[in-house]
Amino acid sequence: MKKHLVKIISLCFASVLMLSFMTSITAFAADDELTVNSNAKVKVGDKIKYTLYLSDTKEDIIGFELRMFYDHNYLELDKDSVNYGKFDGVIHNLNIEDKIPINWTNISTPVSFSNKAEFLSMEFKVVKGGETEISQFVSEMYGDDMTYLKSYKWTYDITVNDKSIVKDQTPVISDDQQTLEKNQGSFINYIDGMGEENTPNKDNHQAVVGSVPGTQIATQYVDVTRYENVSSDGSFNMMPIIVIVAVVVVAGAIVAILIIKKREDAKISAENDNNVEN
């Protein structure tokens, strides 16, 4: 009896050890896995590529202001990988943690997205398991009629180690409070990724909208060029210098006019004094 009891105890002890070992393996595997946007399962060390697409626009684009968001605790951005497809001369800032502000304006060379085409892409290295999101918020997106786009469709793909794992999904719209409070423009970020004119959800078209929406005025298309107060990553913006030079020139002209007027007044006064004395 004693012999059987020893065997039973030994068997129970071995089972407990095995269960503990299996639990540790499962926990380790869970820590090693990252879920991106609730639909992409990747592992620590993987290289993933996020590609954003735009299609179904009725007007060609002449300018936009967009912010991309990610969490550096889970994803390490490869700054050299950021690509803007059809756009030349894009101004961005890659030095802000977890956010990439992006601006582009060119009224002389509109860009067409009537058919699906790559809008931008970027690559990340997975550094931690858990759950995270890659999201966006568009403040402005102007067509060549100089009003905001009302017909469009956003989608994205994710590849891991050059293998496609997510395709034609609707992007996540960021609810970053600073962006919602300060950077809401005339463009509306609808949750279904489609514009107000081409969505099938016209009766229930949900959107993420900031507290201070902009106004739709044709001459305000230049407003797509707003910049974060951090030095851009290798990009140089001439606009602030041009504005400063213009202010200096105008101020100098005003000062010159005042000096000339003062001299003329003094000359007239002196002539009047001479006439009185004579």
GROMACS .gro file of N, CA, C and O in nm, residues 43-164:
model
  488
   43LYS      N    1   0.513   3.887  -3.404
   43LYS     CA    2   0.598   3.846  -3.292
   43LYS      C    3   0.710   3.948  -3.271
   43LYS      O    4   0.749   4.020  -3.363
   44VAL      N    5   0.759   3.951  -3.148
   44VAL     CA    6   0.871   4.038  -3.115
   44VAL      C    7   0.988   4.006  -3.207
   44VAL      O    8   1.023   3.890  -3.227
   45GLY      N    9   1.046   4.110  -3.266
   45GLY     CA   10   1.156   4.093  -3.360
   45GLY      C   11   1.113   4.098  -3.504
   45GLY      O   12   1.196   4.115  -3.594
   46ASP      N   13   0.981   4.081  -3.530
   46ASP     CA   14   0.931   4.087  -3.667
   46ASP      C   15   0.945   4.227  -3.725
   46ASP      O   16   0.939   4.327  -3.653
   47LYS      N   17   0.960   4.233  -3.857
   47LYS     CA   18   0.957   4.361  -3.929
   47LYS      C   19   0.821   4.370  -3.997
   47LYS      O   20   0.785   4.284  -4.078
   48ILE      N   21   0.745   4.474  -3.965
   48ILE     CA   22   0.614   4.489  -4.027
   48ILE      C   23   0.610   4.617  -4.111
   48ILE      O   24   0.677   4.715  -4.080
   49LYS      N   25   0.532   4.613  -4.216
   49LYS     CA   26   0.514   4.729  -4.303
   49LYS      C   27   0.367   4.767  -4.306
   49LYS      O   28   0.280   4.683  -4.332
   50TYR      N   29   0.339   4.892  -4.278
   50TYR     CA   30   0.203   4.946  -4.282
   50TYR      C   31   0.191   5.033  -4.407
   50TYR      O   32   0.266   5.129  -4.424
   51THR      N   33   0.096   4.999  -4.495
   51THR     CA   34   0.076   5.074  -4.619
   51THR      C   35  -0.066   5.129  -4.623
   51THR      O   36  -0.162   5.053  -4.612
   52LEU      N   37  -0.077   5.260  -4.637
   52LEU     CA   38  -0.206   5.327  -4.643
   52LEU      C   39  -0.240   5.358  -4.789
   52LEU      O   40  -0.156   5.411  -4.863
   53TYR      N   41  -0.364   5.325  -4.829
   53TYR     CA   42  -0.409   5.347  -4.966
   53TYR      C   43  -0.527   5.445  -4.968
   53TYR      O   44  -0.605   5.452  -4.872
   54LEU      N   45  -0.538   5.516  -5.079
   54LEU     CA   46  -0.652   5.606  -5.101
   54LEU      C   47  -0.709   5.579  -5.240
   54LEU      O   48  -0.634   5.552  -5.335
   55SER      N   49  -0.842   5.587  -5.252
   55SER     CA   50  -0.907   5.565  -5.381
   55SER      C   51  -1.040   5.639  -5.385
   55SER      O   52  -1.082   5.702  -5.286
   56ASP      N   53  -1.106   5.633  -5.502
   56ASP     CA   54  -1.243   5.684  -5.522
   56ASP      C   55  -1.257   5.836  -5.504
   56ASP      O   56  -1.365   5.884  -5.470
   57THR      N   57  -1.150   5.911  -5.524
   57THR     CA   58  -1.161   6.057  -5.514
   57THR      C   59  -1.212   6.113  -5.648
   57THR      O   60  -1.170   6.070  -5.754
   58LYS      N   61  -1.303   6.210  -5.639
   58LYS     CA   62  -1.355   6.273  -5.760
   58LYS      C   63  -1.267   6.388  -5.807
   58LYS      O   64  -1.263   6.421  -5.925
   59GLU      N   65  -1.198   6.451  -5.711
   59GLU     CA   66  -1.108   6.562  -5.745
   59GLU      C   67  -0.963   6.519  -5.721
   59GLU      O   68  -0.935   6.435  -5.637
   60ASP      N   69  -0.872   6.579  -5.797
   60ASP     CA   70  -0.730   6.559  -5.771
   60ASP      C   71  -0.692   6.636  -5.645
   60ASP      O   72  -0.747   6.743  -5.618
   61ILE      N   73  -0.595   6.584  -5.571
   61ILE     CA   74  -0.555   6.645  -5.445
   61ILE      C   75  -0.448   6.752  -5.467
   61ILE      O   76  -0.351   6.730  -5.539
   62ILE      N   77  -0.467   6.869  -5.403
   62ILE     CA   78  -0.366   6.976  -5.411
   62ILE      C   79  -0.299   7.001  -5.276
   62ILE      O   80  -0.202   7.076  -5.269
   63GLY      N   81  -0.350   6.940  -5.169
   63GLY     CA   82  -0.287   6.960  -5.040
   63GLY      C   83  -0.352   6.877  -4.931
   63GLY      O   84  -0.470   6.842  -4.941
   64PHE      N   85  -0.272   6.842  -4.829
   64PHE     CA   86  -0.329   6.769  -4.716
   64PHE      C   87  -0.245   6.792  -4.591
   64PHE      O   88  -0.128   6.832  -4.597
   65GLU      N   89  -0.308   6.769  -4.477
   65GLU     CA   90  -0.241   6.768  -4.347
   65GLU      C   91  -0.289   6.644  -4.273
   65GLU      O   92  -0.410   6.626  -4.253
   66LEU      N   93  -0.196   6.557  -4.235
   66LEU     CA   94  -0.231   6.428  -4.176
   66LEU      C   95  -0.133   6.396  -4.065
   66LEU      O   96  -0.016   6.434  -4.072
   67ARG      N   97  -0.182   6.324  -3.965
   67ARG     CA   98  -0.095   6.276  -3.858
   67ARG      C   99  -0.110   6.125  -3.844
   67ARG      O  100  -0.222   6.074  -3.840
   68MET      N  101   0.002   6.056  -3.837
   68MET     CA  102   0.004   5.913  -3.812
   68MET      C  103   0.045   5.891  -3.666
   68MET      O  104   0.132   5.963  -3.614
   69PHE      N  105  -0.016   5.791  -3.601
   69PHE     CA  106   0.011   5.763  -3.460
   69PHE      C  107   0.050   5.616  -3.442
   69PHE      O  108  -0.005   5.528  -3.507
   70TYR      N  109   0.144   5.593  -3.350
   70TYR     CA  110   0.185   5.457  -3.314
   70TYR      C  111   0.240   5.464  -3.172
   70TYR      O  112   0.256   5.574  -3.115
   71ASP      N  113   0.269   5.350  -3.111
   71ASP     CA  114   0.322   5.346  -2.974
   71ASP      C  115   0.463   5.289  -2.977
   71ASP      O  116   0.482   5.171  -3.010
   72HIS      N  117   0.561   5.374  -2.944
   72HIS     CA  118   0.701   5.331  -2.952
   72HIS      C  119   0.734   5.220  -2.851
   72HIS      O  120   0.838   5.155  -2.863
   73ASN      N  121   0.648   5.201  -2.750
   73ASN     CA  122   0.671   5.093  -2.654
   73ASN      C  123   0.655   4.955  -2.720
   73ASN      O  124   0.707   4.856  -2.669
   74TYR      N  125   0.581   4.951  -2.830
   74TYR     CA  126   0.555   4.825  -2.900
   74TYR      C  127   0.619   4.821  -3.039
   74TYR      O  128   0.659   4.714  -3.085
   75LEU      N  129   0.626   4.937  -3.103
   75LEU     CA  130   0.674   4.944  -3.241
   75LEU      C  131   0.785   5.047  -3.254
   75LEU      O  132   0.767   5.163  -3.214
   76GLU      N  133   0.896   5.007  -3.310
   76GLU     CA  134   1.009   5.098  -3.333
   76GLU      C  135   1.009   5.139  -3.481
   76GLU      O  136   1.026   5.055  -3.569
   77LEU      N  137   0.989   5.268  -3.506
   77LEU     CA  138   0.979   5.318  -3.644
   77LEU      C  139   1.115   5.316  -3.714
   77LEU      O  140   1.215   5.362  -3.659
   78ASP      N  141   1.116   5.266  -3.837
   78ASP     CA  142   1.233   5.276  -3.923
   78ASP      C  143   1.217   5.406  -4.003
   78ASP      O  144   1.142   5.410  -4.100
   79LYS      N  145   1.285   5.511  -3.961
   79LYS     CA  146   1.267   5.643  -4.022
   79LYS      C  147   1.302   5.645  -4.170
   79LYS      O  148   1.243   5.720  -4.248
   80ASP      N  149   1.397   5.564  -4.210
   80ASP     CA  150   1.439   5.562  -4.350
   80ASP      C  151   1.336   5.493  -4.440
   80ASP      O  152   1.345   5.502  -4.562
   81SER      N  153   1.240   5.424  -4.380
   81SER     CA  154   1.143   5.348  -4.459
   81SER      C  155   1.022   5.429  -4.501
   81SER      O  156   0.944   5.386  -4.587
   82VAL      N  157   1.002   5.548  -4.441
   82VAL     CA  158   0.881   5.626  -4.467
   82VAL      C  159   0.878   5.671  -4.613
   82VAL      O  160   0.973   5.734  -4.662
   83ASN      N  161   0.770   5.638  -4.683
   83ASN     CA  162   0.758   5.667  -4.825
   83ASN      C  163   0.620   5.725  -4.855
   83ASN      O  164   0.520   5.686  -4.795
   84TYR      N  165   0.615   5.820  -4.951
   84TYR     CA  166   0.491   5.890  -4.980
   84TYR      C  167   0.437   5.867  -5.121
   84TYR      O  168   0.363   5.951  -5.172
   85GLY      N  169   0.470   5.757  -5.181
   85GLY     CA  170   0.409   5.718  -5.307
   85GLY      C  171   0.414   5.825  -5.414
   85GLY      O  172   0.520   5.859  -5.466
   86LYS      N  173   0.299   5.885  -5.446
   86LYS     CA  174   0.287   5.980  -5.556
   86LYS      C  175   0.335   6.121  -5.523
   86LYS      O  176   0.351   6.204  -5.612
   87PHE      N  177   0.357   6.151  -5.395
   87PHE     CA  178   0.384   6.288  -5.355
   87PHE      C  179   0.534   6.320  -5.351
   87PHE      O  180   0.613   6.244  -5.297
   88ASP      N  181   0.568   6.437  -5.406
   88ASP     CA  182   0.704   6.491  -5.396
   88ASP      C  183   0.701   6.614  -5.305
   88ASP      O  184   0.605   6.690  -5.305
   89GLY      N  185   0.810   6.634  -5.233
   89GLY     CA  186   0.821   6.754  -5.150
   89GLY      C  187   0.736   6.751  -5.025
   89GLY      O  188   0.696   6.855  -4.973
   90VAL      N  189   0.709   6.632  -4.973
   90VAL     CA  190   0.632   6.620  -4.849
   90VAL      C  191   0.715   6.668  -4.731
   90VAL      O  192   0.835   6.639  -4.723
   91ILE      N  193   0.653   6.741  -4.641
   91ILE     CA  194   0.721   6.786  -4.519
   91ILE      C  195   0.666   6.705  -4.402
   91ILE      O  196   0.545   6.697  -4.383
   92HIS      N  197   0.755   6.640  -4.328
   92HIS     CA  198   0.711   6.561  -4.214
   92HIS      C  199   0.808   6.582  -4.098
   92HIS      O  200   0.912   6.645  -4.112
   93ASN      N  201   0.771   6.531  -3.982
   93ASN     CA  202   0.858   6.538  -3.865
   93ASN      C  203   0.862   6.400  -3.800
   93ASN      O  204   0.760   6.354  -3.747
   94LEU      N  205   0.977   6.336  -3.806
   94LEU     CA  206   0.992   6.201  -3.751
   94LEU      C  207   1.054   6.202  -3.612
   94LEU      O  208   1.086   6.096  -3.558
   95ASN      N  209   1.071   6.321  -3.554
   95ASN     CA  210   1.138   6.333  -3.425
   95ASN      C  211   1.043   6.348  -3.308
   95ASN      O  212   1.086   6.363  -3.194
   96ILE      N  213   0.914   6.343  -3.335
   96ILE     CA  214   0.815   6.349  -3.227
   96ILE      C  215   0.777   6.207  -3.189
   96ILE      O  216   0.741   6.127  -3.274
   97GLU      N  217   0.783   6.176  -3.062
   97GLU     CA  218   0.756   6.040  -3.018
   97GLU      C  219   0.609   6.004  -3.037
   97GLU      O  220   0.519   6.077  -2.994
   98ASP      N  221   0.585   5.893  -3.105
   98ASP     CA  222   0.452   5.834  -3.123
   98ASP      C  223   0.362   5.908  -3.221
   98ASP      O  224   0.245   5.869  -3.238
   99LYS      N  225   0.410   6.014  -3.284
   99LYS     CA  226   0.326   6.090  -3.377
   99LYS      C  227   0.410   6.140  -3.493
   99LYS      O  228   0.523   6.186  -3.475
  100ILE      N  229   0.353   6.132  -3.615
  100ILE     CA  230   0.422   6.183  -3.734
  100ILE      C  231   0.331   6.285  -3.802
  100ILE      O  232   0.236   6.247  -3.871
  101PRO      N  233   0.356   6.416  -3.783
  101PRO     CA  234   0.280   6.517  -3.857
  101PRO      C  235   0.331   6.527  -4.001
  101PRO      O  236   0.452   6.529  -4.024
  102ILE      N  237   0.239   6.530  -4.096
  102ILE     CA  238   0.275   6.528  -4.237
  102ILE      C  239   0.198   6.636  -4.311
  102ILE      O  240   0.076   6.648  -4.294
  103ASN      N  241   0.268   6.715  -4.393
  103ASN     CA  242   0.205   6.821  -4.472
  103ASN      C  243   0.252   6.815  -4.616
  103ASN      O  244   0.368   6.783  -4.644
  104TRP      N  245   0.161   6.848  -4.707
  104TRP     CA  246   0.198   6.860  -4.849
  104TRP      C  247   0.102   6.955  -4.916
  104TRP      O  248  -0.020   6.949  -4.895
  105THR      N  249   0.156   7.046  -4.997
  105THR     CA  250   0.075   7.138  -5.076
  105THR      C  251   0.144   7.163  -5.210
  105THR      O  252   0.263   7.193  -5.214
  106ASN      N  253   0.069   7.148  -5.319
  106ASN     CA  254   0.121   7.180  -5.451
  106ASN      C  255   0.003   7.204  -5.544
  106ASN      O  256  -0.052   7.111  -5.602
  107ILE      N  257  -0.037   7.331  -5.558
  107ILE     CA  258  -0.155   7.362  -5.639
  107ILE      C  259  -0.126   7.352  -5.789
  107ILE      O  260  -0.219   7.345  -5.869
  108SER      N  261   0.002   7.349  -5.825
  108SER     CA  262   0.036   7.342  -5.968
  108SER      C  263   0.045   7.198  -6.019
  108SER      O  264   0.043   7.175  -6.140
  109THR      N  265   0.055   7.101  -5.928
  109THR     CA  266   0.066   6.960  -5.970
  109THR      C  267  -0.029   6.875  -5.887
  109THR      O  268   0.013   6.803  -5.794
  110PRO      N  269  -0.159   6.877  -5.916
  110PRO     CA  270  -0.255   6.794  -5.842
  110PRO      C  271  -0.227   6.646  -5.860
  110PRO      O  272  -0.172   6.604  -5.963
  111VAL      N  273  -0.263   6.566  -5.760
  111VAL     CA  274  -0.239   6.422  -5.762
  111VAL      C  275  -0.372   6.348  -5.762
  111VAL      O  276  -0.460   6.377  -5.681
  112SER      N  277  -0.387   6.252  -5.853
  112SER     CA  278  -0.512   6.177  -5.867
  112SER      C  279  -0.511   6.048  -5.785
  112SER      O  280  -0.413   5.974  -5.786
  113PHE      N  281  -0.622   6.024  -5.715
  113PHE     CA  282  -0.645   5.898  -5.646
  113PHE      C  283  -0.784   5.846  -5.682
  113PHE      O  284  -0.853   5.786  -5.598
  114SER      N  285  -0.825   5.868  -5.806
  114SER     CA  286  -0.954   5.815  -5.850
  114SER      C  287  -0.950   5.662  -5.848
  114SER      O  288  -1.052   5.597  -5.820
  115ASN      N  289  -0.834   5.606  -5.877
  115ASN     CA  290  -0.812   5.462  -5.863
  115ASN      C  291  -0.722   5.437  -5.742
  115ASN      O  292  -0.642   5.523  -5.703
  116LYS      N  293  -0.735   5.320  -5.682
  116LYS     CA  294  -0.659   5.287  -5.561
  116LYS      C  295  -0.509   5.299  -5.586
  116LYS      O  296  -0.456   5.243  -5.681
  117ALA      N  297  -0.441   5.372  -5.498
  117ALA     CA  298  -0.296   5.388  -5.509
  117ALA      C  299  -0.238   5.408  -5.370
  117ALA      O  300  -0.308   5.450  -5.276
  118GLU      N  301  -0.109   5.378  -5.356
  118GLU     CA  302  -0.043   5.395  -5.227
  118GLU      C  303  -0.034   5.542  -5.191
  118GLU      O  304   0.014   5.624  -5.268
  119PHE      N  305  -0.079   5.576  -5.071
  119PHE     CA  306  -0.071   5.712  -5.020
  119PHE      C  307   0.059   5.731  -4.940
  119PHE      O  308   0.130   5.828  -4.958
  120LEU      N  309   0.087   5.636  -4.851
  120LEU     CA  310   0.213   5.636  -4.776
  120LEU      C  311   0.239   5.497  -4.721
  120LEU      O  312   0.150   5.412  -4.716
  121SER      N  313   0.362   5.473  -4.680
  121SER     CA  314   0.397   5.347  -4.615
  121SER      C  315   0.511   5.370  -4.518
  121SER      O  316   0.588   5.467  -4.532
  122MET      N  317   0.522   5.282  -4.419
  122MET     CA  318   0.629   5.291  -4.319
  122MET      C  319   0.650   5.155  -4.256
  122MET      O  320   0.557   5.072  -4.253
  123GLU      N  321   0.771   5.132  -4.208
  123GLU     CA  322   0.804   5.002  -4.149
  123GLU      C  323   0.840   5.017  -4.002
  123GLU      O  324   0.892   5.121  -3.959
  124PHE      N  325   0.811   4.911  -3.926
  124PHE     CA  326   0.838   4.909  -3.783
  124PHE      C  327   0.903   4.776  -3.745
  124PHE      O  328   0.884   4.675  -3.812
  125LYS      N  329   0.976   4.779  -3.634
  125LYS     CA  330   1.025   4.656  -3.573
  125LYS      C  331   0.944   4.633  -3.446
  125LYS      O  332   0.925   4.724  -3.365
  126VAL      N  333   0.894   4.511  -3.428
  126VAL     CA  334   0.815   4.478  -3.310
  126VAL      C  335   0.908   4.459  -3.191
  126VAL      O  336   0.999   4.375  -3.195
  127VAL      N  337   0.887   4.538  -3.084
  127VAL     CA  338   0.978   4.534  -2.970
  127VAL      C  339   0.914   4.479  -2.843
  127VAL      O  340   0.982   4.452  -2.745
  128LYS      N  341   0.779   4.463  -2.845
  128LYS     CA  342   0.713   4.417  -2.723
  128LYS      C  343   0.579   4.352  -2.759
  128LYS      O  344   0.511   4.396  -2.852
  129GLY      N  345   0.542   4.249  -2.684
  129GLY     CA  346   0.414   4.184  -2.704
  129GLY      C  347   0.301   4.259  -2.636
  129GLY      O  348   0.323   4.344  -2.549
  130GLY      N  349   0.177   4.226  -2.676
  130GLY     CA  350   0.060   4.291  -2.618
  130GLY      C  351  -0.038   4.332  -2.726
  130GLY      O  352  -0.060   4.259  -2.823
  131GLU      N  353  -0.096   4.450  -2.713
  131GLU     CA  354  -0.190   4.503  -2.811
  131GLU      C  355  -0.159   4.650  -2.838
  131GLU      O  356  -0.130   4.726  -2.745
  132THR      N  357  -0.165   4.691  -2.964
  132THR     CA  358  -0.137   4.830  -2.999
  132THR      C  359  -0.211   4.866  -3.127
  132THR      O  360  -0.275   4.780  -3.190
  133GLU      N  361  -0.202   4.994  -3.165
  133GLU     CA  362  -0.268   5.042  -3.286
  133GLU      C  363  -0.176   5.133  -3.367
  133GLU      O  364  -0.092   5.202  -3.310
  134ILE      N  365  -0.195   5.128  -3.496
  134ILE     CA  366  -0.140   5.229  -3.587
  134ILE      C  367  -0.261   5.304  -3.639
  134ILE      O  368  -0.351   5.244  -3.700
  135SER      N  369  -0.268   5.434  -3.613
  135SER     CA  370  -0.389   5.509  -3.647
  135SER      C  371  -0.353   5.638  -3.719
  135SER      O  372  -0.236   5.673  -3.735
  136GLN      N  373  -0.456   5.711  -3.761
  136GLN     CA  374  -0.435   5.834  -3.836
  136GLN      C  375  -0.543   5.936  -3.803
  136GLN      O  376  -0.649   5.902  -3.750
  137PHE      N  377  -0.514   6.061  -3.836
  137PHE     CA  378  -0.615   6.167  -3.829
  137PHE      C  379  -0.582   6.269  -3.938
  137PHE      O  380  -0.472   6.324  -3.941
  138VAL      N  381  -0.678   6.292  -4.027
  138VAL     CA  382  -0.660   6.389  -4.135
  138VAL      C  383  -0.725   6.520  -4.094
  138VAL      O  384  -0.845   6.524  -4.065
  139SER      N  385  -0.647   6.628  -4.091
  139SER     CA  386  -0.702   6.759  -4.059
  139SER      C  387  -0.756   6.829  -4.182
  139SER      O  388  -0.861   6.894  -4.178
  140GLU      N  389  -0.684   6.816  -4.293
  140GLU     CA  390  -0.726   6.879  -4.418
  140GLU      C  391  -0.691   6.787  -4.535
  140GLU      O  392  -0.589   6.719  -4.534
  141MET      N  393  -0.778   6.788  -4.636
  141MET     CA  394  -0.751   6.716  -4.760
  141MET      C  395  -0.829   6.789  -4.869
  141MET      O  396  -0.952   6.778  -4.876
  142TYR      N  397  -0.758   6.868  -4.950
  142TYR     CA  398  -0.823   6.955  -5.047
  142TYR      C  399  -0.811   6.903  -5.189
  142TYR      O  400  -0.706   6.855  -5.230
  143GLY      N  401  -0.922   6.914  -5.264
  143GLY     CA  402  -0.922   6.882  -5.405
  143GLY      C  403  -0.890   7.003  -5.489
  143GLY      O  404  -0.874   7.115  -5.437
  144ASP      N  405  -0.879   6.983  -5.621
  144ASP     CA  406  -0.840   7.095  -5.707
  144ASP      C  407  -0.952   7.198  -5.725
  144ASP      O  408  -0.932   7.301  -5.789
  145ASP      N  409  -1.070   7.172  -5.666
  145ASP     CA  410  -1.173   7.276  -5.663
  145ASP      C  411  -1.157   7.363  -5.538
  145ASP      O  412  -1.238   7.450  -5.510
  146MET      N  413  -1.050   7.338  -5.463
  146MET     CA  414  -1.012   7.414  -5.345
  146MET      C  415  -1.113   7.403  -5.231
  146MET      O  416  -1.125   7.492  -5.146
  147THR      N  417  -1.187   7.293  -5.225
  147THR     CA  418  -1.270   7.260  -5.109
  147THR      C  419  -1.232   7.120  -5.063
  147THR      O  420  -1.166   7.045  -5.136
  148TYR      N  421  -1.270   7.084  -4.941
  148TYR     CA  422  -1.226   6.957  -4.886
  148TYR      C  423  -1.291   6.840  -4.960
  148TYR      O  424  -1.402   6.850  -5.013
  149LEU      N  425  -1.220   6.726  -4.960
  149LEU     CA  426  -1.268   6.607  -5.030
  149LEU      C  427  -1.392   6.550  -4.961
  149LEU      O  428  -1.393   6.533  -4.839
  150LYS      N  429  -1.493   6.519  -5.040
  150LYS     CA  430  -1.616   6.460  -4.988
  150LYS      C  431  -1.635   6.318  -5.040
  150LYS      O  432  -1.726   6.248  -4.997
  151SER      N  433  -1.552   6.278  -5.136
  151SER     CA  434  -1.559   6.143  -5.190
  151SER      C  435  -1.419   6.081  -5.183
  151SER      O  436  -1.326   6.131  -5.247
  152TYR      N  437  -1.406   5.973  -5.106
  152TYR     CA  438  -1.276   5.907  -5.091
  152TYR      C  439  -1.297   5.773  -5.022
  152TYR      O  440  -1.404   5.746  -4.963
  153LYS      N  441  -1.194   5.689  -5.025
  153LYS     CA  442  -1.194   5.563  -4.951
  153LYS      C  443  -1.053   5.530  -4.906
  153LYS      O  444  -0.962   5.517  -4.987
  154TRP      N  445  -1.035   5.518  -4.772
  154TRP     CA  446  -0.908   5.480  -4.713
  154TRP      C  447  -0.907   5.330  -4.686
  154TRP      O  448  -1.005   5.274  -4.637
  155THR      N  449  -0.795   5.264  -4.712
  155THR     CA  450  -0.771   5.125  -4.671
  155THR      C  451  -0.624   5.110  -4.635
  155THR      O  452  -0.542   5.196  -4.669
  156TYR      N  453  -0.592   5.000  -4.566
  156TYR     CA  454  -0.450   4.974  -4.537
  156TYR      C  455  -0.421   4.825  -4.544
  156TYR      O  456  -0.509   4.741  -4.529
  157ASP      N  457  -0.293   4.794  -4.568
  157ASP     CA  458  -0.241   4.657  -4.564
  157ASP      C  459  -0.131   4.650  -4.460
  157ASP      O  460  -0.065   4.752  -4.431
  158ILE      N  461  -0.109   4.532  -4.405
  158ILE     CA  462   0.006   4.507  -4.317
  158ILE      C  463   0.078   4.381  -4.367
  158ILE      O  464   0.015   4.278  -4.391
  159THR      N  465   0.208   4.393  -4.384
  159THR     CA  466   0.291   4.276  -4.415
  159THR      C  467   0.387   4.253  -4.300
  159THR      O  468   0.429   4.348  -4.233
  160VAL      N  469   0.420   4.126  -4.276
  160VAL     CA  470   0.517   4.092  -4.173
  160VAL      C  471   0.628   4.012  -4.238
  160VAL      O  472   0.602   3.909  -4.302
  161ASN      N  473   0.750   4.062  -4.225
  161ASN     CA  474   0.866   3.999  -4.289
  161ASN      C  475   0.838   3.975  -4.437
  161ASN      O  476   0.865   3.866  -4.492
  162ASP      N  477   0.779   4.077  -4.501
  162ASP     CA  478   0.748   4.078  -4.645
  162ASP      C  479   0.634   3.982  -4.685
  162ASP      O  480   0.611   3.959  -4.803
  163LYS      N  481   0.561   3.930  -4.588
  163LYS     CA  482   0.447   3.842  -4.617
  163LYS      C  483   0.318   3.913  -4.577
  163LYS      O  484   0.303   3.962  -4.465
  164SER      N  485   0.220   3.920  -4.668
  164SER     CA  486   0.094   3.989  -4.641
  164SER      C  487   0.011   3.914  -4.538
  164SER      O  488  -0.014   3.794  -4.552
   0.00000   0.00000   0.00000
